[in-house]
Amino acid sequence: MRLILGSASPRRKELLAQLGITPDAILSPDIDEDPRKGELPRPYCVRIAAEKAAAVPAGPDDIVLCADTTVALGRRILGKPADAGQAAQFLLALGGRRHQVITALAVRRGERLWAREVVSDVKMKRLSDVELNAYLASNEWQGKAGGYAIQGLAGAFIPWMSGSFTGIVGLPLAETAALLATAGYNVYRRDA
Ligand SMILES: Cc1cn([C@H]2C[C@H](O)[C@@H](COP(=O)(O)OP(=O)(O)OP(=O)(O)O)O2)c(=O)[nH]c1=O
């Protein structure tokens, strides 16, 4: 049995390392992440995580771990911004309001799939022009759902959150450990 992290995200690799877990392989799932017409954020996020897990090639006994993080502003899905202009739009829309960050996990072993989603509430302050421009110049918005990363500079924009910090960063560790254990991975006694 091998553990395969199906993610190109360096955050997910680091968060897994926080549990002392080094995957046997890291493979990047290549799927179409476009939302369907009228698709709501939560079902979208769950679907994308499952599609990532299905897209990663693995042996019948291997465990594949995939995740998707989606920022939801009401019914609106904010994915990874295409450019700085879109990042600015997202940040202006998020500022001064509460939004949700959903991370869906999908763990696959052969034909079996275990899934779980974790929803956190996040409040972002209204950004001044100086803050917005500094953030856009930092490029930290790149590759981040909603155009920000709470674990970086944008931590200064988040006065309040409720939920799973590791979930917001991309891999909710409590649920990840539980799902891996359910799939038969020995999280705490790997050498035994
Ligand atoms: C909201 C938020 C998102 N993110 C990141 C986590 C995810 O990497 C990214 C959302 O994109 P995802 O599509 O979930 O993941 P990814 O494209 O980075 O990697 P892969 O599909 O190969 O697993 O946004 C943060 O790092 N901090 C945050 O505060």
JSON list of C-alpha atoms and ligand atoms in Angstrom, two decimals:
[
{"chain": "A", "resi": 1, "resn": "MET", "atom": "CA", "xyz": [0.00, 0.00, 0.00]},
{"chain": "A", "resi": 2, "resn": "ARG", "atom": "CA", "xyz": [1.27, 3.44, -0.95]},
{"chain": "A", "resi": 3, "resn": "LEU", "atom": "CA", "xyz": [-0.08, 6.81, 0.13]},
{"chain": "A", "resi": 4, "resn": "ILE", "atom": "CA", "xyz": [-0.44, 9.12, -2.86]},
{"chain": "A", "resi": 5, "resn": "LEU", "atom": "CA", "xyz": [-1.06, 12.82, -2.32]},
{"chain": "A", "resi": 6, "resn": "GLY", "atom": "CA", "xyz": [-3.01, 13.87, -5.38]},
{"chain": "A", "resi": 7, "resn": "SER", "atom": "CA", "xyz": [-2.22, 17.56, -5.16]},
{"chain": "A", "resi": 8, "resn": "ALA", "atom": "CA", "xyz": [0.18, 20.07, -6.67]},
{"chain": "A", "resi": 9, "resn": "SER", "atom": "CA", "xyz": [-0.40, 22.36, -3.70]},
{"chain": "A", "resi": 10, "resn": "PRO", "atom": "CA", "xyz": [2.74, 22.88, -1.59]},
{"chain": "A", "resi": 11, "resn": "ARG", "atom": "CA", "xyz": [0.44, 23.82, 1.33]},
{"chain": "A", "resi": 12, "resn": "ARG", "atom": "CA", "xyz": [-1.18, 20.37, 1.33]},
{"chain": "A", "resi": 13, "resn": "LYS", "atom": "CA", "xyz": [2.22, 18.67, 1.37]},
{"chain": "A", "resi": 14, "resn": "GLU", "atom": "CA", "xyz": [3.32, 20.88, 4.29]},
{"chain": "A", "resi": 15, "resn": "LEU", "atom": "CA", "xyz": [0.11, 20.31, 6.23]},
{"chain": "A", "resi": 16, "resn": "LEU", "atom": "CA", "xyz": [0.48, 16.56, 5.82]},
{"chain": "A", "resi": 17, "resn": "ALA", "atom": "CA", "xyz": [4.07, 16.87, 7.03]},
{"chain": "A", "resi": 18, "resn": "GLN", "atom": "CA", "xyz": [2.66, 18.55, 10.15]},
{"chain": "A", "resi": 19, "resn": "LEU", "atom": "CA", "xyz": [1.15, 15.11, 10.96]},
{"chain": "A", "resi": 20, "resn": "GLY", "atom": "CA", "xyz": [4.53, 13.50, 10.32]},
{"chain": "A", "resi": 21, "resn": "ILE", "atom": "CA", "xyz": [3.25, 12.02, 7.06]},
{"chain": "A", "resi": 22, "resn": "THR", "atom": "CA", "xyz": [5.37, 11.96, 3.92]},
{"chain": "A", "resi": 23, "resn": "PRO", "atom": "CA", "xyz": [3.41, 10.59, 0.97]},
{"chain": "A", "resi": 24, "resn": "ASP", "atom": "CA", "xyz": [5.04, 7.86, -1.10]},
{"chain": "A", "resi": 25, "resn": "ALA", "atom": "CA", "xyz": [4.17, 9.82, -4.23]},
{"chain": "A", "resi": 26, "resn": "ILE", "atom": "CA", "xyz": [2.78, 13.22, -5.17]},
{"chain": "A", "resi": 27, "resn": "LEU", "atom": "CA", "xyz": [0.77, 13.35, -8.38]},
{"chain": "A", "resi": 28, "resn": "SER", "atom": "CA", "xyz": [-1.03, 16.37, -9.72]},
{"chain": "A", "resi": 29, "resn": "PRO", "atom": "CA", "xyz": [-4.64, 15.71, -10.75]},
{"chain": "A", "resi": 30, "resn": "ASP", "atom": "CA", "xyz": [-5.49, 17.29, -14.07]},
{"chain": "A", "resi": 31, "resn": "ILE", "atom": "CA", "xyz": [-9.22, 17.96, -14.25]},
{"chain": "A", "resi": 32, "resn": "ASP", "atom": "CA", "xyz": [-11.56, 20.65, -15.52]},
{"chain": "A", "resi": 33, "resn": "GLU", "atom": "CA", "xyz": [-12.34, 22.84, -12.48]},
{"chain": "A", "resi": 34, "resn": "ASP", "atom": "CA", "xyz": [-15.01, 24.96, -14.16]},
{"chain": "A", "resi": 35, "resn": "PRO", "atom": "CA", "xyz": [-18.24, 25.10, -12.14]},
{"chain": "A", "resi": 36, "resn": "ARG", "atom": "CA", "xyz": [-21.38, 23.82, -13.86]},
{"chain": "A", "resi": 37, "resn": "LYS", "atom": "CA", "xyz": [-24.12, 26.27, -14.64]},
{"chain": "A", "resi": 38, "resn": "GLY", "atom": "CA", "xyz": [-25.96, 27.17, -11.43]},
{"chain": "A", "resi": 39, "resn": "GLU", "atom": "CA", "xyz": [-23.77, 24.87, -9.31]},
{"chain": "A", "resi": 40, "resn": "LEU", "atom": "CA", "xyz": [-23.59, 25.89, -5.66]},
{"chain": "A", "resi": 41, "resn": "PRO", "atom": "CA", "xyz": [-20.24, 26.20, -3.86]},
{"chain": "A", "resi": 42, "resn": "ARG", "atom": "CA", "xyz": [-20.52, 23.23, -1.51]},
{"chain": "A", "resi": 43, "resn": "PRO", "atom": "CA", "xyz": [-21.63, 20.57, -4.02]},
{"chain": "A", "resi": 44, "resn": "TYR", "atom": "CA", "xyz": [-19.12, 22.03, -6.48]},
{"chain": "A", "resi": 45, "resn": "CYS", "atom": "CA", "xyz": [-16.25, 21.66, -4.02]},
{"chain": "A", "resi": 46, "resn": "VAL", "atom": "CA", "xyz": [-17.26, 18.08, -3.11]},
{"chain": "A", "resi": 47, "resn": "ARG", "atom": "CA", "xyz": [-17.53, 17.14, -6.79]},
{"chain": "A", "resi": 48, "resn": "ILE", "atom": "CA", "xyz": [-14.12, 18.59, -7.66]},
{"chain": "A", "resi": 49, "resn": "ALA", "atom": "CA", "xyz": [-12.37, 16.79, -4.79]},
{"chain": "A", "resi": 50, "resn": "ALA", "atom": "CA", "xyz": [-13.94, 13.47, -5.88]},
{"chain": "A", "resi": 51, "resn": "GLU", "atom": "CA", "xyz": [-12.99, 14.09, -9.51]},
{"chain": "A", "resi": 52, "resn": "LYS", "atom": "CA", "xyz": [-9.41, 14.82, -8.46]},
{"chain": "A", "resi": 53, "resn": "ALA", "atom": "CA", "xyz": [-9.30, 11.53, -6.53]},
{"chain": "A", "resi": 54, "resn": "ALA", "atom": "CA", "xyz": [-10.69, 9.62, -9.53]},
{"chain": "A", "resi": 55, "resn": "ALA", "atom": "CA", "xyz": [-8.13, 11.23, -11.88]},
{"chain": "A", "resi": 56, "resn": "VAL", "atom": "CA", "xyz": [-5.04, 10.15, -9.94]},
{"chain": "A", "resi": 57, "resn": "PRO", "atom": "CA", "xyz": [-3.65, 6.82, -11.20]},
{"chain": "A", "resi": 58, "resn": "ALA", "atom": "CA", "xyz": [-3.14, 4.34, -8.36]},
{"chain": "A", "resi": 59, "resn": "GLY", "atom": "CA", "xyz": [-2.92, 0.64, -7.66]},
{"chain": "A", "resi": 60, "resn": "PRO", "atom": "CA", "xyz": [-5.94, -1.18, -6.14]},
{"chain": "A", "resi": 61, "resn": "ASP", "atom": "CA", "xyz": [-4.44, -1.07, -2.64]},
{"chain": "A", "resi": 62, "resn": "ASP", "atom": "CA", "xyz": [-3.01, 2.46, -2.79]},
{"chain": "A", "resi": 63, "resn": "ILE", "atom": "CA", "xyz": [-4.60, 5.28, -0.83]},
{"chain": "A", "resi": 64, "resn": "VAL", "atom": "CA", "xyz": [-5.14, 8.50, -2.75]},
{"chain": "A", "resi": 65, "resn": "LEU", "atom": "CA", "xyz": [-5.73, 11.74, -0.85]},
{"chain": "A", "resi": 66, "resn": "CYS", "atom": "CA", "xyz": [-7.14, 14.76, -2.70]},
{"chain": "A", "resi": 67, "resn": "ALA", "atom": "CA", "xyz": [-8.79, 17.99, -1.64]},
{"chain": "A", "resi": 68, "resn": "ASP", "atom": "CA", "xyz": [-10.40, 21.08, -3.05]},
{"chain": "A", "resi": 69, "resn": "THR", "atom": "CA", "xyz": [-10.68, 24.47, -1.42]},
{"chain": "A", "resi": 70, "resn": "THR", "atom": "CA", "xyz": [-13.37, 26.86, -2.59]},
{"chain": "A", "resi": 71, "resn": "VAL", "atom": "CA", "xyz": [-14.28, 30.32, -1.35]},
{"chain": "A", "resi": 72, "resn": "ALA", "atom": "CA", "xyz": [-18.02, 30.96, -1.29]},
{"chain": "A", "resi": 73, "resn": "LEU", "atom": "CA", "xyz": [-19.51, 34.41, -1.17]},
{"chain": "A", "resi": 74, "resn": "GLY", "atom": "CA", "xyz": [-23.15, 33.54, -0.69]},
{"chain": "A", "resi": 75, "resn": "ARG", "atom": "CA", "xyz": [-24.00, 31.40, -3.73]},
{"chain": "A", "resi": 76, "resn": "ARG", "atom": "CA", "xyz": [-21.01, 32.68, -5.65]},
{"chain": "A", "resi": 77, "resn": "ILE", "atom": "CA", "xyz": [-17.94, 30.48, -6.19]},
{"chain": "A", "resi": 78, "resn": "LEU", "atom": "CA", "xyz": [-14.64, 32.34, -6.05]},
{"chain": "A", "resi": 79, "resn": "GLY", "atom": "CA", "xyz": [-11.93, 30.12, -7.49]},
{"chain": "A", "resi": 80, "resn": "LYS", "atom": "CA", "xyz": [-8.29, 30.90, -8.14]},
{"chain": "A", "resi": 81, "resn": "PRO", "atom": "CA", "xyz": [-8.08, 34.34, -9.78]},
{"chain": "A", "resi": 82, "resn": "ALA", "atom": "CA", "xyz": [-6.89, 34.33, -13.39]},
{"chain": "A", "resi": 83, "resn": "ASP", "atom": "CA", "xyz": [-4.98, 37.60, -13.00]},
{"chain": "A", "resi": 84, "resn": "ALA", "atom": "CA", "xyz": [-4.39, 40.56, -10.67]},
{"chain": "A", "resi": 85, "resn": "GLY", "atom": "CA", "xyz": [-7.52, 42.29, -11.94]},
{"chain": "A", "resi": 86, "resn": "GLN", "atom": "CA", "xyz": [-9.70, 39.37, -10.95]},
{"chain": "A", "resi": 87, "resn": "ALA", "atom": "CA", "xyz": [-7.88, 39.06, -7.61]},
{"chain": "A", "resi": 88, "resn": "ALA", "atom": "CA", "xyz": [-8.72, 42.74, -6.96]},
{"chain": "A", "resi": 89, "resn": "GLN", "atom": "CA", "xyz": [-12.38, 42.08, -7.82]},
{"chain": "A", "resi": 90, "resn": "PHE", "atom": "CA", "xyz": [-12.51, 39.14, -5.42]},
{"chain": "A", "resi": 91, "resn": "LEU", "atom": "CA", "xyz": [-10.85, 41.05, -2.58]},
{"chain": "A", "resi": 92, "resn": "LEU", "atom": "CA", "xyz": [-13.14, 44.05, -3.04]},
{"chain": "A", "resi": 93, "resn": "ALA", "atom": "CA", "xyz": [-16.15, 41.72, -2.97]},
{"chain": "A", "resi": 94, "resn": "LEU", "atom": "CA", "xyz": [-14.89, 39.90, 0.16]},
{"chain": "A", "resi": 95, "resn": "GLY", "atom": "CA", "xyz": [-13.87, 43.01, 2.12]},
{"chain": "A", "resi": 96, "resn": "GLY", "atom": "CA", "xyz": [-16.20, 44.09, 4.92]},
{"chain": "A", "resi": 97, "resn": "ARG", "atom": "CA", "xyz": [-18.20, 40.86, 4.78]},
{"chain": "A", "resi": 98, "resn": "ARG", "atom": "CA", "xyz": [-18.26, 37.29, 5.96]},
{"chain": "A", "resi": 99, "resn": "HIS", "atom": "CA", "xyz": [-17.67, 34.43, 3.55]},
{"chain": "A", "resi": 100, "resn": "GLN", "atom": "CA", "xyz": [-17.22, 30.68, 3.73]},
{"chain": "A", "resi": 101, "resn": "VAL", "atom": "CA", "xyz": [-14.15, 28.64, 2.92]},
{"chain": "A", "resi": 102, "resn": "ILE", "atom": "CA", "xyz": [-15.02, 25.07, 2.04]},
{"chain": "A", "resi": 103, "resn": "THR", "atom": "CA", "xyz": [-12.44, 22.32, 1.82]},
{"chain": "A", "resi": 104, "resn": "ALA", "atom": "CA", "xyz": [-13.65, 18.98, 0.54]},
{"chain": "A", "resi": 105, "resn": "LEU", "atom": "CA", "xyz": [-11.53, 15.89, 1.11]},
{"chain": "A", "resi": 106, "resn": "ALA", "atom": "CA", "xyz": [-11.65, 12.76, -1.00]},
{"chain": "A", "resi": 107, "resn": "VAL", "atom": "CA", "xyz": [-9.77, 9.62, -0.02]},
{"chain": "A", "resi": 108, "resn": "ARG", "atom": "CA", "xyz": [-9.87, 6.72, -2.48]},
{"chain": "A", "resi": 109, "resn": "ARG", "atom": "CA", "xyz": [-8.63, 3.19, -2.10]},
{"chain": "A", "resi": 110, "resn": "GLY", "atom": "CA", "xyz": [-9.36, 1.09, -5.15]},
{"chain": "A", "resi": 111, "resn": "GLU", "atom": "CA", "xyz": [-13.06, 1.50, -5.85]},
{"chain": "A", "resi": 112, "resn": "ARG", "atom": "CA", "xyz": [-13.91, 2.86, -2.42]},
{"chain": "A", "resi": 113, "resn": "LEU", "atom": "CA", "xyz": [-14.24, 6.59, -1.80]},
{"chain": "A", "resi": 114, "resn": "TRP", "atom": "CA", "xyz": [-14.52, 8.41, 1.52]},
{"chain": "A", "resi": 115, "resn": "ALA", "atom": "CA", "xyz": [-15.46, 12.06, 1.42]},
{"chain": "A", "resi": 116, "resn": "ARG", "atom": "CA", "xyz": [-15.88, 14.85, 3.90]},
{"chain": "A", "resi": 117, "resn": "GLU", "atom": "CA", "xyz": [-16.25, 18.59, 3.67]},
{"chain": "A", "resi": 118, "resn": "VAL", "atom": "CA", "xyz": [-15.30, 21.23, 6.21]},
{"chain": "A", "resi": 119, "resn": "VAL", "atom": "CA", "xyz": [-16.82, 24.70, 6.14]},
{"chain": "A", "resi": 120, "resn": "SER", "atom": "CA", "xyz": [-15.28, 27.70, 7.92]},
{"chain": "A", "resi": 121, "resn": "ASP", "atom": "CA", "xyz": [-16.63, 31.22, 8.26]},
{"chain": "A", "resi": 122, "resn": "VAL", "atom": "CA", "xyz": [-14.20, 34.06, 7.67]},
{"chain": "A", "resi": 123, "resn": "LYS", "atom": "CA", "xyz": [-14.57, 37.79, 8.05]},
{"chain": "A", "resi": 124, "resn": "MET", "atom": "CA", "xyz": [-12.33, 40.01, 5.95]},
{"chain": "A", "resi": 125, "resn": "LYS", "atom": "CA", "xyz": [-11.99, 43.70, 6.76]},
{"chain": "A", "resi": 126, "resn": "ARG", "atom": "CA", "xyz": [-12.71, 46.27, 4.09]},
{"chain": "A", "resi": 127, "resn": "LEU", "atom": "CA", "xyz": [-9.38, 46.91, 2.40]},
{"chain": "A", "resi": 128, "resn": "SER", "atom": "CA", "xyz": [-7.92, 50.38, 1.88]},
{"chain": "A", "resi": 129, "resn": "ASP", "atom": "CA", "xyz": [-6.32, 51.20, -1.49]},
{"chain": "A", "resi": 130, "resn": "VAL", "atom": "CA", "xyz": [-2.89, 50.90, 0.15]},
{"chain": "A", "resi": 131, "resn": "GLU", "atom": "CA", "xyz": [-3.70, 47.46, 1.54]},
{"chain": "A", "resi": 132, "resn": "LEU", "atom": "CA", "xyz": [-5.22, 46.21, -1.71]},
{"chain": "A", "resi": 133, "resn": "ASN", "atom": "CA", "xyz": [-2.34, 47.44, -3.85]},
{"chain": "A", "resi": 134, "resn": "ALA", "atom": "CA", "xyz": [0.28, 46.05, -1.49]},
{"chain": "A", "resi": 135, "resn": "TYR", "atom": "CA", "xyz": [-1.46, 42.70, -1.51]},
{"chain": "A", "resi": 136, "resn": "LEU", "atom": "CA", "xyz": [-1.75, 42.57, -5.28]},
{"chain": "A", "resi": 137, "resn": "ALA", "atom": "CA", "xyz": [1.95, 43.47, -5.57]},
{"chain": "A", "resi": 138, "resn": "SER", "atom": "CA", "xyz": [2.88, 40.64, -3.18]},
{"chain": "A", "resi": 139, "resn": "ASN", "atom": "CA", "xyz": [1.53, 38.06, -5.67]},
{"chain": "A", "resi": 140, "resn": "GLU", "atom": "CA", "xyz": [0.35, 35.99, -2.71]},
{"chain": "A", "resi": 141, "resn": "TRP", "atom": "CA", "xyz": [-3.10, 35.90, -4.32]},
{"chain": "A", "resi": 142, "resn": "GLN", "atom": "CA", "xyz": [-1.78, 33.65, -7.09]},
{"chain": "A", "resi": 143, "resn": "GLY", "atom": "CA", "xyz": [-3.11, 30.09, -6.99]},
{"chain": "A", "resi": 144, "resn": "LYS", "atom": "CA", "xyz": [-5.28, 30.79, -3.93]},
{"chain": "A", "resi": 145, "resn": "ALA", "atom": "CA", "xyz": [-9.03, 30.32, -3.87]},
{"chain": "A", "resi": 146, "resn": "GLY", "atom": "CA", "xyz": [-10.75, 33.69, -3.39]},
{"chain": "A", "resi": 147, "resn": "GLY", "atom": "CA", "xyz": [-7.45, 35.44, -4.14]},
{"chain": "A", "resi": 148, "resn": "TYR", "atom": "CA", "xyz": [-5.99, 35.41, -0.65]},
{"chain": "A", "resi": 149, "resn": "ALA", "atom": "CA", "xyz": [-4.06, 33.19, 1.76]},
{"chain": "A", "resi": 150, "resn": "ILE", "atom": "CA", "xyz": [-4.87, 33.53, 5.45]},
{"chain": "A", "resi": 151, "resn": "GLN", "atom": "CA", "xyz": [-1.46, 32.04, 6.34]},
{"chain": "A", "resi": 152, "resn": "GLY", "atom": "CA", "xyz": [0.39, 34.95, 4.70]},
{"chain": "A", "resi": 153, "resn": "LEU", "atom": "CA", "xyz": [0.10, 38.74, 4.52]},
{"chain": "A", "resi": 154, "resn": "ALA", "atom": "CA", "xyz": [-3.68, 38.48, 4.26]},
{"chain": "A", "resi": 155, "resn": "GLY", "atom": "CA", "xyz": [-3.70, 37.34, 7.89]},
{"chain": "A", "resi": 156, "resn": "ALA", "atom": "CA", "xyz": [-3.73, 41.09, 8.57]},
{"chain": "A", "resi": 157, "resn": "PHE", "atom": "CA", "xyz": [-7.10, 41.34, 6.81]},
{"chain": "A", "resi": 158, "resn": "ILE", "atom": "CA", "xyz": [-8.85, 38.62, 8.80]},
{"chain": "A", "resi": 159, "resn": "PRO", "atom": "CA", "xyz": [-10.00, 39.84, 12.24]},
{"chain": "A", "resi": 160, "resn": "TRP", "atom": "CA", "xyz": [-12.18, 36.76, 12.80]},
{"chain": "A", "resi": 161, "resn": "MET", "atom": "CA", "xyz": [-12.71, 33.21, 11.66]},
{"chain": "A", "resi": 162, "resn": "SER", "atom": "CA", "xyz": [-14.63, 30.23, 12.94]},
{"chain": "A", "resi": 163, "resn": "GLY", "atom": "CA", "xyz": [-13.97, 26.70, 11.86]},
{"chain": "A", "resi": 164, "resn": "SER", "atom": "CA", "xyz": [-10.80, 24.92, 10.76]},
{"chain": "A", "resi": 165, "resn": "PHE", "atom": "CA", "xyz": [-7.66, 26.99, 10.20]},
{"chain": "A", "resi": 166, "resn": "THR", "atom": "CA", "xyz": [-5.92, 24.09, 8.45]},
{"chain": "A", "resi": 167, "resn": "GLY", "atom": "CA", "xyz": [-9.07, 23.65, 6.36]},
{"chain": "A", "resi": 168, "resn": "ILE", "atom": "CA", "xyz": [-8.83, 27.24, 5.15]},
{"chain": "A", "resi": 169, "resn": "VAL", "atom": "CA", "xyz": [-5.17, 26.71, 4.25]},
{"chain": "A", "resi": 170, "resn": "GLY", "atom": "CA", "xyz": [-6.20, 23.68, 2.17]},
{"chain": "A", "resi": 171, "resn": "LEU", "atom": "CA", "xyz": [-6.17, 20.48, 4.23]},
{"chain": "A", "resi": 172, "resn": "PRO", "atom": "CA", "xyz": [-8.26, 20.18, 7.43]},
{"chain": "A", "resi": 173, "resn": "LEU", "atom": "CA", "xyz": [-5.99, 18.00, 9.53]},
{"chain": "A", "resi": 174, "resn": "ALA", "atom": "CA", "xyz": [-8.47, 16.56, 12.03]},
{"chain": "A", "resi": 175, "resn": "GLU", "atom": "CA", "xyz": [-10.70, 15.27, 9.24]},
{"chain": "A", "resi": 176, "resn": "THR", "atom": "CA", "xyz": [-7.74, 14.21, 7.11]},
{"chain": "A", "resi": 177, "resn": "ALA", "atom": "CA", "xyz": [-6.32, 12.06, 9.91]},
{"chain": "A", "resi": 178, "resn": "ALA", "atom": "CA", "xyz": [-9.76, 10.53, 10.50]},
{"chain": "A", "resi": 179, "resn": "LEU", "atom": "CA", "xyz": [-10.39, 9.74, 6.82]},
{"chain": "A", "resi": 180, "resn": "LEU", "atom": "CA", "xyz": [-6.93, 8.26, 6.33]},
{"chain": "A", "resi": 181, "resn": "ALA", "atom": "CA", "xyz": [-7.47, 6.03, 9.35]},
{"chain": "A", "resi": 182, "resn": "THR", "atom": "CA", "xyz": [-10.86, 4.94, 7.98]},
{"chain": "A", "resi": 183, "resn": "ALA", "atom": "CA", "xyz": [-9.19, 4.01, 4.69]},
{"chain": "A", "resi": 184, "resn": "GLY", "atom": "CA", "xyz": [-6.75, 1.82, 6.60]},
{"chain": "A", "resi": 185, "resn": "TYR", "atom": "CA", "xyz": [-3.76, 4.11, 6.86]},
{"chain": "A", "resi": 186, "resn": "ASN", "atom": "CA", "xyz": [-1.96, 3.92, 10.17]},
{"chain": "A", "resi": 187, "resn": "VAL", "atom": "CA", "xyz": [-1.59, 7.60, 10.95]},
{"chain": "A", "resi": 188, "resn": "TYR", "atom": "CA", "xyz": [0.16, 7.27, 14.31]},
{"chain": "A", "resi": 189, "resn": "ARG", "atom": "CA", "xyz": [2.04, 3.96, 14.13]},
{"chain": "A", "resi": 190, "resn": "ARG", "atom": "CA", "xyz": [3.37, 3.78, 10.62]},
{"chain": "A", "resi": 191, "resn": "ASP", "atom": "CA", "xyz": [6.57, 1.95, 11.57]},
{"chain": "A", "resi": 192, "resn": "ALA", "atom": "CA", "xyz": [4.87, -0.60, 13.80]},
{"chain": "B", "resi": 1, "resn": "LIG", "atom": "C1", "xyz": [-8.60, 30.62, 1.18]},
{"chain": "B", "resi": 1, "resn": "LIG", "atom": "C2", "xyz": [-7.21, 30.06, 1.07]},
{"chain": "B", "resi": 1, "resn": "LIG", "atom": "C3", "xyz": [-6.86, 29.20, 0.04]},
{"chain": "B", "resi": 1, "resn": "LIG", "atom": "N1", "xyz": [-5.58, 28.70, -0.06]},
{"chain": "B", "resi": 1, "resn": "LIG", "atom": "C4", "xyz": [-5.20, 27.80, -1.16]},
{"chain": "B", "resi": 1, "resn": "LIG", "atom": "C5", "xyz": [-5.32, 26.32, -0.82]},
{"chain": "B", "resi": 1, "resn": "LIG", "atom": "C6", "xyz": [-5.34, 25.68, -2.19]},
{"chain": "B", "resi": 1, "resn": "LIG", "atom": "O1", "xyz": [-4.00, 25.31, -2.56]},
{"chain": "B", "resi": 1, "resn": "LIG", "atom": "C7", "xyz": [-5.85, 26.78, -3.11]},
{"chain": "B", "resi": 1, "resn": "LIG", "atom": "C8", "xyz": [-7.16, 26.42, -3.75]},
{"chain": "B", "resi": 1, "resn": "LIG", "atom": "O2", "xyz": [-6.93, 25.66, -4.89]},
{"chain": "B", "resi": 1, "resn": "LIG", "atom": "P1", "xyz": [-7.30, 24.13, -5.05]},
{"chain": "B", "resi": 1, "resn": "LIG", "atom": "O3", "xyz": [-7.92, 23.95, -6.40]},
{"chain": "B", "resi": 1, "resn": "LIG", "atom": "O4", "xyz": [-8.07, 23.63, -3.87]},
{"chain": "B", "resi": 1, "resn": "LIG", "atom": "O5", "xyz": [-5.89, 23.39, -5.02]},
{"chain": "B", "resi": 1, "resn": "LIG", "atom": "P2", "xyz": [-4.60, 23.63, -5.88]},
{"chain": "B", "resi": 1, "resn": "LIG", "atom": "O6", "xyz": [-4.95, 23.99, -7.29]},
{"chain": "B", "resi": 1, "resn": "LIG", "atom": "O7", "xyz": [-3.69, 24.60, -5.15]},
{"chain": "B", "resi": 1, "resn": "LIG", "atom": "O8", "xyz": [-3.89, 22.20, -5.83]},
{"chain": "B", "resi": 1, "resn": "LIG", "atom": "P3", "xyz": [-4.46, 20.76, -6.28]},
{"chain": "B", "resi": 1, "resn": "LIG", "atom": "O9", "xyz": [-5.75, 20.92, -7.04]},
{"chain": "B", "resi": 1, "resn": "LIG", "atom": "O10", "xyz": [-3.36, 20.16, -7.13]},
{"chain": "B", "resi": 1, "resn": "LIG", "atom": "O11", "xyz": [-4.64, 20.00, -4.99]},
{"chain": "B", "resi": 1, "resn": "LIG", "atom": "O12", "xyz": [-6.00, 27.95, -2.31]},
{"chain": "B", "resi": 1, "resn": "LIG", "atom": "C9", "xyz": [-4.62, 29.04, 0.89]},
{"chain": "B", "resi": 1, "resn": "LIG", "atom": "O13", "xyz": [-3.47, 28.58, 0.80]},
{"chain": "B", "resi": 1, "resn": "LIG", "atom": "N2", "xyz": [-4.97, 29.88, 1.92]},
{"chain": "B", "resi": 1, "resn": "LIG", "atom": "C10", "xyz": [-6.21, 30.41, 2.06]},
{"chain": "B", "resi": 1, "resn": "LIG", "atom": "O14", "xyz": [-6.45, 31.18, 3.03]}
]
